[in-house]
Coordinates of C-alpha atoms in Angstrom, one line a residue:
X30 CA -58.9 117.6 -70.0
X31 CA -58.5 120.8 -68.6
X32 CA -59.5 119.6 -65.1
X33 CA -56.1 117.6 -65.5
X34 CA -53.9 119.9 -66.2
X35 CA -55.0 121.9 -63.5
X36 CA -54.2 119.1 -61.1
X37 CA -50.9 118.1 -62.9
X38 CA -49.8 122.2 -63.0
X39 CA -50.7 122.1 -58.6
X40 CA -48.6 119.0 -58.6
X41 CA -45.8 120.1 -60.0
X42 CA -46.4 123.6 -57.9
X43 CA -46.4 121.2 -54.8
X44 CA -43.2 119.1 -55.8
X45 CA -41.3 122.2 -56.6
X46 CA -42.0 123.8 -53.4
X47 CA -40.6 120.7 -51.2
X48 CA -37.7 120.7 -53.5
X49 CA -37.0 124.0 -52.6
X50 CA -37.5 123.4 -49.1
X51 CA -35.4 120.7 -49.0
X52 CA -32.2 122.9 -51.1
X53 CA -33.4 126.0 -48.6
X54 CA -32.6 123.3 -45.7
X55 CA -29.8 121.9 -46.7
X56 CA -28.4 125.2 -47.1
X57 CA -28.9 126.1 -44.0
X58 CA -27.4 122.9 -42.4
X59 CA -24.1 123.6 -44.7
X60 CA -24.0 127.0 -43.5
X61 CA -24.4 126.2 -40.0
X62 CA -21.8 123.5 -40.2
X63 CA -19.4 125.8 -41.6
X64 CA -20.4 128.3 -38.8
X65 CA -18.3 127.5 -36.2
X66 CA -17.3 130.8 -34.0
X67 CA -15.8 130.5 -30.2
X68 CA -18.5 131.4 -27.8
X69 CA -18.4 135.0 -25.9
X70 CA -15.1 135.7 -28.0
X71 CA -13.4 133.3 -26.2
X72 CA -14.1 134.9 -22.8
X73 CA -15.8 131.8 -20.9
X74 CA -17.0 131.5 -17.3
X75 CA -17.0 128.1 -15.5
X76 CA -17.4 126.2 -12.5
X77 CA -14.4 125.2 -10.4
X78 CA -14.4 121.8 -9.2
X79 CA -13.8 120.1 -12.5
X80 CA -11.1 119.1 -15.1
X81 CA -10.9 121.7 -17.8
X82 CA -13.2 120.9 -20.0
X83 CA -12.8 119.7 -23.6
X84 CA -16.3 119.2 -25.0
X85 CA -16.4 121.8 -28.1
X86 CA -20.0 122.6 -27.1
X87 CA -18.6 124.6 -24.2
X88 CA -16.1 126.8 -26.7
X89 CA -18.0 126.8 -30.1
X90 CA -21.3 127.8 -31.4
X91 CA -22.2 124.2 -33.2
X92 CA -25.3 123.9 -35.5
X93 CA -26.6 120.5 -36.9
X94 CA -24.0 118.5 -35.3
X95 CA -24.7 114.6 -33.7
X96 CA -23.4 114.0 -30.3
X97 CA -21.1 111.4 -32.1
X98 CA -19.8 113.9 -34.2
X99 CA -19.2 116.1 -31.1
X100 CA -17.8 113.2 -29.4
X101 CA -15.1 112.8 -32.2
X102 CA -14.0 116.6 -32.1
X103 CA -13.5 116.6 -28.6
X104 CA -10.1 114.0 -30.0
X105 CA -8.8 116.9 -31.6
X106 CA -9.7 119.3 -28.8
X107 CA -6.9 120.8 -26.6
X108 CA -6.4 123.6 -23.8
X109 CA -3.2 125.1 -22.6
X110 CA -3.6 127.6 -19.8
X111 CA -0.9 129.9 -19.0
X112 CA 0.5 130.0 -15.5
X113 CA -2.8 128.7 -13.9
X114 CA -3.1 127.2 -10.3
X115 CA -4.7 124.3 -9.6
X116 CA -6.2 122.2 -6.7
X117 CA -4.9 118.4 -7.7
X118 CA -1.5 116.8 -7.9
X119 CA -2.2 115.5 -11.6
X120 CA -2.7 119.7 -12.5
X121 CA -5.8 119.1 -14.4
X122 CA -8.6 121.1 -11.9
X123 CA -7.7 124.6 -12.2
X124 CA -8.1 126.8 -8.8
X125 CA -10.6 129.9 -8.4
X126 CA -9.1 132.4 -11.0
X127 CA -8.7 133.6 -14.4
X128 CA -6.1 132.6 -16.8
X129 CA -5.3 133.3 -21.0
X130 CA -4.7 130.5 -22.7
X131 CA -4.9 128.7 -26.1
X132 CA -7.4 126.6 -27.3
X133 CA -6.3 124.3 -30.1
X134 CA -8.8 122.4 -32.6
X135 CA -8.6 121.1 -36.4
X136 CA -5.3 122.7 -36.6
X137 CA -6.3 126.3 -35.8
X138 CA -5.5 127.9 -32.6
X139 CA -7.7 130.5 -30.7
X140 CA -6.5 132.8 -27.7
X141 CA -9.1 132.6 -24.8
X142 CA -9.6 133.4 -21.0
X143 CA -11.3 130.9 -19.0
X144 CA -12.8 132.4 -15.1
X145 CA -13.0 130.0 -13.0
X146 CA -15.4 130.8 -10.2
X147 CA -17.1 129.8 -7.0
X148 CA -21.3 129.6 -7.2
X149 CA -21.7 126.6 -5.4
X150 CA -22.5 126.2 -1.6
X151 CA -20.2 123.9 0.9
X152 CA -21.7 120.3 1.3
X153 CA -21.6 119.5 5.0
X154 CA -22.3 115.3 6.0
X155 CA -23.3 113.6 9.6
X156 CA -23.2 110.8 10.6
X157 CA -26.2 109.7 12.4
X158 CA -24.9 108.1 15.6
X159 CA -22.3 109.7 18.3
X160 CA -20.6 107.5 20.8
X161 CA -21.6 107.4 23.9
X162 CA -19.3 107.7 26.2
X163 CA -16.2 108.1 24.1
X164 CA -13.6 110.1 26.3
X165 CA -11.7 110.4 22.3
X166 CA -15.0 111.9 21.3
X167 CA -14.0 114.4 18.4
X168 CA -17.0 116.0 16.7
X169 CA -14.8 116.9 13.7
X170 CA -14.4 112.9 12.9
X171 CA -18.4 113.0 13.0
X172 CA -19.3 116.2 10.5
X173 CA -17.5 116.7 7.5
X174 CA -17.5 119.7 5.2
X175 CA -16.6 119.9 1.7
X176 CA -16.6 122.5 -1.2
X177 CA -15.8 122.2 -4.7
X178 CA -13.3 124.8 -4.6
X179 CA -11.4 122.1 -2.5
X180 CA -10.3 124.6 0.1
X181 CA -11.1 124.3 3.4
X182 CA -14.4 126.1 4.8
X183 CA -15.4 127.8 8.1
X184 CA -17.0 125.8 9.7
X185 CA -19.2 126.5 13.3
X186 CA -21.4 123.6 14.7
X187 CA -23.7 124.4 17.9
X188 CA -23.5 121.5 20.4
X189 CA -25.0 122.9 22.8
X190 CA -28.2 120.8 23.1
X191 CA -25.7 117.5 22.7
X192 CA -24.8 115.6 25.8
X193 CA -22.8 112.5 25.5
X194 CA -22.8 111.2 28.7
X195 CA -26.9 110.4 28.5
X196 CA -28.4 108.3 25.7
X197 CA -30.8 109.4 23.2
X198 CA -31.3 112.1 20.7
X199 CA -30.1 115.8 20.1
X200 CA -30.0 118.4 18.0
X201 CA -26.6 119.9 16.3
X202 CA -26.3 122.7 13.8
X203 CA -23.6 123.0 11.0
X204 CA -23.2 126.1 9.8
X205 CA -20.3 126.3 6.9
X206 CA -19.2 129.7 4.7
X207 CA -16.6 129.0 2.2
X208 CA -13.7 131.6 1.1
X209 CA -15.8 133.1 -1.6
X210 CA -19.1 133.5 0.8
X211 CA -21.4 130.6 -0.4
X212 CA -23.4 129.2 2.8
X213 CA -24.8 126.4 3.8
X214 CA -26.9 125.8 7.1
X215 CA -27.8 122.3 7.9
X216 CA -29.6 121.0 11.5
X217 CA -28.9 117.1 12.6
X218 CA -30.8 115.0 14.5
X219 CA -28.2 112.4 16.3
X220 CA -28.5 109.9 18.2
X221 CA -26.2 109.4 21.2
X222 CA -25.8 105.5 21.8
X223 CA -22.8 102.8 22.8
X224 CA -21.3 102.5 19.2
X225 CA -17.6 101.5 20.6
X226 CA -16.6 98.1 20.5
X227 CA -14.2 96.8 23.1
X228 CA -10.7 96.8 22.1
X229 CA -8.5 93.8 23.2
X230 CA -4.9 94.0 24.3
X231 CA -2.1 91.6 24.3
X232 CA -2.0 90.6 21.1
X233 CA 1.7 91.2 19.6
X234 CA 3.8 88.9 17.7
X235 CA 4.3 85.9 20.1
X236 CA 7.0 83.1 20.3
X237 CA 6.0 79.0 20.7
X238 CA 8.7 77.3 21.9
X239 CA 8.3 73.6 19.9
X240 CA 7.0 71.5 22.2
X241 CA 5.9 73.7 25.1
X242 CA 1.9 74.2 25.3
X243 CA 0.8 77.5 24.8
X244 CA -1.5 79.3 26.5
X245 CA -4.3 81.5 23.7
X246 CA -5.7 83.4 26.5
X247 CA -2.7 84.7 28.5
X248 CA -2.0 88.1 28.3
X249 CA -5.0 89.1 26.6
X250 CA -7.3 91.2 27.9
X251 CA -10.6 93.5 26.1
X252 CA -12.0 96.6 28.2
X253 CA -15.6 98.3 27.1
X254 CA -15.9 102.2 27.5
X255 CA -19.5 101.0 28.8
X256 CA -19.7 98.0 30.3
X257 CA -15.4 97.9 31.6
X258 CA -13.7 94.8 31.8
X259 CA -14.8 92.2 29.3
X260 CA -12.2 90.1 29.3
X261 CA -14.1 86.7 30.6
X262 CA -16.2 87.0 27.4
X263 CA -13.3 86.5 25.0
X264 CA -13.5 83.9 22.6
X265 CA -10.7 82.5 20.2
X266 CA -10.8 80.3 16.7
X267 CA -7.6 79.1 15.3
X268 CA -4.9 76.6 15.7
X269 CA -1.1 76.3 17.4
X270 CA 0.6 73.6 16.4
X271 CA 3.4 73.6 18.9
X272 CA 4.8 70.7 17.0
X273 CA 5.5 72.1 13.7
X274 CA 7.7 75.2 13.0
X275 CA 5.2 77.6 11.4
X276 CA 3.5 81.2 11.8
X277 CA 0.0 80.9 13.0
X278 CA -2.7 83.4 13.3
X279 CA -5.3 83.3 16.9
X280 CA -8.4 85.2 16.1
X281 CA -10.1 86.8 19.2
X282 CA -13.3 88.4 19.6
X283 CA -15.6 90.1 22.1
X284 CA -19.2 91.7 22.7
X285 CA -20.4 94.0 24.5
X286 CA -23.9 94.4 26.3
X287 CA -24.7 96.8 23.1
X288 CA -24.0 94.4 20.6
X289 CA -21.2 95.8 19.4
X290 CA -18.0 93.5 18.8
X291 CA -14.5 94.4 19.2
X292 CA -12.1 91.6 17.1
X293 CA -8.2 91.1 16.8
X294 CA -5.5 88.7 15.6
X295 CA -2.4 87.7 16.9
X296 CA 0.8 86.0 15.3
X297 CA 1.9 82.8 17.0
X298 CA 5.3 81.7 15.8
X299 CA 6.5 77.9 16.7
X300 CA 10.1 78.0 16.4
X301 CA 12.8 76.0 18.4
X302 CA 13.9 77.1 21.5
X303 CA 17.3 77.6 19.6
X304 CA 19.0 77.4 16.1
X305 CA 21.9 78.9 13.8
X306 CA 22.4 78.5 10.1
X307 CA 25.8 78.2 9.7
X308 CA 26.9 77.8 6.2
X309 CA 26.1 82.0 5.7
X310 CA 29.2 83.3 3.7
X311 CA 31.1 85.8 6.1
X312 CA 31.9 89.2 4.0
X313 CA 34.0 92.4 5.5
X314 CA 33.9 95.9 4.5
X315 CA 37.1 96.6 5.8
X316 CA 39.5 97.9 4.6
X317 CA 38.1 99.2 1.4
X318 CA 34.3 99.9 2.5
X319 CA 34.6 102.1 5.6
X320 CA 30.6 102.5 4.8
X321 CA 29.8 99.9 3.2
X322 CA 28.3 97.6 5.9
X323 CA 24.6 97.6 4.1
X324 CA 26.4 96.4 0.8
X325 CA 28.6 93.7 2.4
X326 CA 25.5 92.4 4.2
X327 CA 23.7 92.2 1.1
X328 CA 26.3 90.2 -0.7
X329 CA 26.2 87.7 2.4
X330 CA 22.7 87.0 1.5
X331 CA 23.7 86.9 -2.0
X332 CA 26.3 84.3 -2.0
X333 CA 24.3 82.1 0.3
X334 CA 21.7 81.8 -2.2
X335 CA 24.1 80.8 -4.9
X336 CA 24.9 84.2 -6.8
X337 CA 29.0 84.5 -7.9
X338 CA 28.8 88.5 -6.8
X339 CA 31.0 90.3 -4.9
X340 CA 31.0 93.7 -2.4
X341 CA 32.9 95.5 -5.1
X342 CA 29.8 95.2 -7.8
X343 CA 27.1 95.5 -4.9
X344 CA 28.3 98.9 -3.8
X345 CA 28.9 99.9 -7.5
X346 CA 24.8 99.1 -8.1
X347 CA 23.6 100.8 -5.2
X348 CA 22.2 104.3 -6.0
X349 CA 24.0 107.2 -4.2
X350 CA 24.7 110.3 -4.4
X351 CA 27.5 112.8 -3.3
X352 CA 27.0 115.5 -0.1
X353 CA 26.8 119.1 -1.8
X354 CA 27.0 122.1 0.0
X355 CA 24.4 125.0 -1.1
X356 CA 24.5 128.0 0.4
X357 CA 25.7 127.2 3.9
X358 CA 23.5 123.7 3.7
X359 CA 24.3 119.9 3.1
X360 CA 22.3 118.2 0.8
X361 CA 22.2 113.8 0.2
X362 CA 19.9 111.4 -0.4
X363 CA 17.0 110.1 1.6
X364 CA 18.3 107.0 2.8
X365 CA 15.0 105.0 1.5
X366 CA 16.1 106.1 -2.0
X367 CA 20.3 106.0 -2.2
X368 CA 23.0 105.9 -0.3
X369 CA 24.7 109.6 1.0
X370 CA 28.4 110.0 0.3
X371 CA 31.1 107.7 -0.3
X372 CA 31.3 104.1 1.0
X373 CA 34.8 103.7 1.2
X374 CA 35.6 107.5 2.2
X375 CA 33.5 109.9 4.1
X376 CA 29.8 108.7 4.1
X377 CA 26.7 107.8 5.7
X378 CA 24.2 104.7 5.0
X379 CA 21.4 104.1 3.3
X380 CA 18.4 101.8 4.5
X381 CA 16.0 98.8 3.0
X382 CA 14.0 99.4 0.5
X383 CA 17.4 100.9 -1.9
X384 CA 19.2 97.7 -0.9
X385 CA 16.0 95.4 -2.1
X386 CA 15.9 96.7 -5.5
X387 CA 19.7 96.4 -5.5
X388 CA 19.8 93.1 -4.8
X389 CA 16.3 92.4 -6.9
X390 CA 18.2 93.5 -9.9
X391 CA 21.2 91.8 -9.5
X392 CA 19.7 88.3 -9.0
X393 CA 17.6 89.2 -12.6
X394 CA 20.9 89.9 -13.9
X395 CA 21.8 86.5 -12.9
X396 CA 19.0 85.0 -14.5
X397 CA 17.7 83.8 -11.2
X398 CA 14.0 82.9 -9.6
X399 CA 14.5 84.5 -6.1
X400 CA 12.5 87.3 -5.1
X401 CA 13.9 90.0 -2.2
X402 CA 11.1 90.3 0.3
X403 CA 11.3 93.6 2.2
X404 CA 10.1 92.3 6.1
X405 CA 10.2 96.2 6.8
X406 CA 8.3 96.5 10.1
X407 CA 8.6 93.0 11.2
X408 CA 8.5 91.6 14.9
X409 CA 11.7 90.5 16.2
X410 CA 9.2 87.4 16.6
X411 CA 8.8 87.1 12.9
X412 CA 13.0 87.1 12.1
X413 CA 13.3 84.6 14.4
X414 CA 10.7 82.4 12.6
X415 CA 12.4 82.9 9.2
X416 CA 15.8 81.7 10.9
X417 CA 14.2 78.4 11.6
X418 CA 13.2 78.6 7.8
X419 CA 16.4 78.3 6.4
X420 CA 16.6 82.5 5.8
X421 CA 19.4 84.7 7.1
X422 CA 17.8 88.0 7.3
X423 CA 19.6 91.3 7.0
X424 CA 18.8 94.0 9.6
X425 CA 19.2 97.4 10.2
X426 CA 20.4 97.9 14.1
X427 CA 23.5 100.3 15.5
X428 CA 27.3 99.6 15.5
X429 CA 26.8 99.3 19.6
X430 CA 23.6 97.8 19.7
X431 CA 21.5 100.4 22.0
X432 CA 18.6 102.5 21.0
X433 CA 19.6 105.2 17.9
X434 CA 18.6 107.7 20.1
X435 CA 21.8 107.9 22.1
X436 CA 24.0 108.3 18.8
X437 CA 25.4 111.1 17.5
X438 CA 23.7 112.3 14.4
X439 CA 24.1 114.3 11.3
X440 CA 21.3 116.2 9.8
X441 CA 21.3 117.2 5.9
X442 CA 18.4 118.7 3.6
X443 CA 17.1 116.3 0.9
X444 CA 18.5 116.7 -2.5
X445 CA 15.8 114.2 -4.7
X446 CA 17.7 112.4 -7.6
X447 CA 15.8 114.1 -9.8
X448 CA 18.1 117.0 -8.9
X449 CA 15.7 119.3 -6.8
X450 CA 16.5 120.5 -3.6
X451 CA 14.1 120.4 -0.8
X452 CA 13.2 121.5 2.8
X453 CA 13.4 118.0 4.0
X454 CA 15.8 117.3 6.8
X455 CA 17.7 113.9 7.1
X456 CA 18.7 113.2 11.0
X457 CA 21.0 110.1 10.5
X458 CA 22.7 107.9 13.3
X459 CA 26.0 108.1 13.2
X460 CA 25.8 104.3 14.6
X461 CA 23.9 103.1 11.8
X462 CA 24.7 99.5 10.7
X463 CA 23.3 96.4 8.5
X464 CA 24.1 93.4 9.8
X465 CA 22.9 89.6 8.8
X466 CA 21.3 87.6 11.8
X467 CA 22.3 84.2 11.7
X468 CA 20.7 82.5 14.8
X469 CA 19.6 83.0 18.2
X470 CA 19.5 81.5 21.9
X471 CA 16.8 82.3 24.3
X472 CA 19.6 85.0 25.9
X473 CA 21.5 85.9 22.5
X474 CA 21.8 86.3 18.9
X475 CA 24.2 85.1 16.2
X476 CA 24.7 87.9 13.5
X477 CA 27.5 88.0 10.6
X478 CA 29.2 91.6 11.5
X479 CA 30.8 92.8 8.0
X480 CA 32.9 95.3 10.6
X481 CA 34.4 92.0 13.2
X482 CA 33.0 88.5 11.9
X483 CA 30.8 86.5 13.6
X484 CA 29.0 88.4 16.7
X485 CA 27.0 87.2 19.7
X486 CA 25.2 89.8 21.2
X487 CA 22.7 90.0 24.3
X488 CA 18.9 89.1 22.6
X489 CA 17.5 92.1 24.4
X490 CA 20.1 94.4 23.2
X491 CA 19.8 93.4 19.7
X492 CA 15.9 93.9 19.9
X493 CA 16.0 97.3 21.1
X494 CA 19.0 98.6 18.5
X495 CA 16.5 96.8 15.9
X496 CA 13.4 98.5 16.8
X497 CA 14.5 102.0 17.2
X498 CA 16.3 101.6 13.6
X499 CA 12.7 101.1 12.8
X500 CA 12.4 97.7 12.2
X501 CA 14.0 97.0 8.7
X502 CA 14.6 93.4 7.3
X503 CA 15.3 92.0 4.0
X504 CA 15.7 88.0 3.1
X505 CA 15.6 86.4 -0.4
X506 CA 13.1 83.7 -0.6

């Protein structure tokens, strides 16, 4: 009997102490939890090279938490540092320095100064294989250096055992020290071989007459830094149809005696030897529009696709902005975002992409299915092509059709329109005009002036005005 009660009293003993335990622990975890103090007072030192951070581990002493748990205060975790500098466009990797802040969680805020500093050394890359040969040869394009600090790094590499005009392998040696004295020393073993492929020549935009048989091969040429002229080992895949009016790509390639294979395409376009779409609506800008030449060609494409608009409401969409004067300065528009001055007083122009949108949003007004294509860049090859598809195609060229570069011009600074001025200089070509081309002959072009009507104007003349206005096109398709 006794016996039993010993062994039921050291029972009880043993249950009793584990119940304490267990109270003494849970204790402690409630007091931890409710424990939560910012690290080093708030004064916290951290790598640059990364967004600020925002996992509460890194600002508050937490006890007994999950990662989950963590996970789900990091939500109601935010920084705000005052006047800080950083590295990226999107402002979220602070530069080398120290900046006060807040730090804002569960509805409390804390004042704290985060350092940002430099430990880490530059990391420096090479490729394994220089060109041999390669009279471009830039060792820079070869070894790269980076550092987290995201500024740049001095940088000395010791060629001195390299030779590129004998095959085989050297030693280089990359020594780079960033702007807070972190080093890093690294030697290469390269290997100097023919890695160049051959480039080929001659391939441009190109025009099929219909009918006529064409050539693949003339005019093209491929040259090897190694091995020279290559050209006889050119082969083609790819099909003209000089029967058909259509754009058709020629793919060419060529190897060397190192293996290595140069490749290019060419544009073919099959298009008849001449051809005029004539049932393109004829719009003036005179007399009300002195400037409005890129708006009147825009409602010429416009109207020929069935939309009831007129210049008045294209020039009233297009976005512009007035010439301001700032202390002794013009300011206006960049022409590929709005139109600079007035278009029916003293003005300027404006160029493509402005006009496409215009135009975009006036056919959704209209409920309509077309799509403006910007052709931006386009062969004079490629506008003839569209002409034998059925699409006028508005162009940017000069009021006397000769290269820009003999106008007169008129420079201002860029005012965005967002409102902010800028160092930016506009140099604009006082010739300047947006015509629609209509047609062409093999010795002319057809193009609907806003300024005089119908014009026919030397081919070659045209081409060059084209060109140096940088190649800008629209159609609606």
């Amino acid at each position: 009997m006794h016996r039993k009660k010993r062994r039921l009293r050291k029972q009880a003993k043993i249950i009793i102490f584990l119940i304490t335990s267990i109270l003494i622990f849970v204790g402690i975890i409630i007091i931890g939890r409710s424990q939560i103090h910012l690290r080093e007072d708030g004064y916290l030192t951290f790598e640059v090279g990364q967004p600020i951070s925002l996992s509460p581990d890194d600002y508050f002493t937490l006890f007994f938490y999950s990662d989950k748990e963590k996970e789900k205060m990091s939500e109601n975790l935010n920084v705000v540092l005052n006047e800080a500098k950083y590295v990226d466009e999107a402002q979220s990797i602070p530069a080398v320095g120290s900046y006060q802040g807040t730090l804002t969680f569960d509805g409390e805020s804390y004042p704290i100064t985060l350092t940002f500093e430099d430990t880490t050394s530059p990391s420096i890359t090479c490729q394994d294989a220089f060109p041999y040969r390669d009279s471009g040869f830039d060792i820079n394009d070869y070894v790269s250096v980076t550092d987290n600090s995201f500024e740049m790094c001095d940088v000395e590499i010791d060629t001195s055992q390299l030779n590129m005009e004998i095959p085989g392998t050297y030693e280089i040696d990359v020594h780079a020290t960033d702007n807070y004295g972190n080093q890093t020393n690294e030697i290469y073993q390269v290997e100097v071989k023919d890695i160049t492929p051959p480039s080929i020549t001659g391939t441009e935009d190109a025009i099929i007459v219909r009918g006529e048989d064409p050539d693949l091969l003339e005019g093209i040429s491929a040259n090897d830094n190694v091995d020279g002229d290559c050209t006889s080992g050119l082969s083609t895949s790819g099909e003209v149809n000089n029967q058909v009016v259509g754009s058709y790509e020629v793919s060419y390639a060529v190897q060397d005696q190192n293996g290595n294979t140069g490749s290019a395409i060419k544009k073919y376009y099959v298009i008849d030897r001449e051809t005029r779409i004539d049932n393109v609506p004829m719009v003036l800008q005179m007399p009300s529009y002195h400037n409005g030449c890129e708006s009147a060609s825009s409602t010429m494409l416009l109207q020929y696709y069935g939309y009831d608009v007129r210049l008045s409401e294209v020039v009233s969409a297009v976005p512009r902005m007035d010439t301001e004067w700032r202390n002794g300065t013009m300011y206006g528009a960049d022409p590929n975002e709005a139109f600079t001055g007035s278009m029916s007083s003293t003005g300027y122009g404006v160029f493509a992409s402005p006009m496409q949108e215009t135009m975009q949003s006036m056919i959704d007004q209209h409920q309509g299915t077309h799509t403006v294509v910007n052709l931006t860049g386009s062969s004079c090859e490629k506008l003839y092509y569209y002409i034998n598809t059925g699409h006028p195609v508005q162009v940017w060229a000069t009021t006397n059709m000769r290269d820009q570069k003999q106008a007169r011009k008129v420079s201002w600074k860029v005012k965005t329109l967002e409102g902010e001025y800028t160092e930016e200089t506009i140099t604009f070509p006082l010739t300047e005009h947006s015509l629609v081309l209509i047609g062409y002959t093999p010795t002319e072009v057809y193009l609907n002036d806003p300024l005089q009507g119908l014009s026919i104007v030397d081919r070659d003349s045209f081409e060059e005005a084209y060109e140096s206005m940088g190649s800008m096109a629209l159609i609606i398709e």
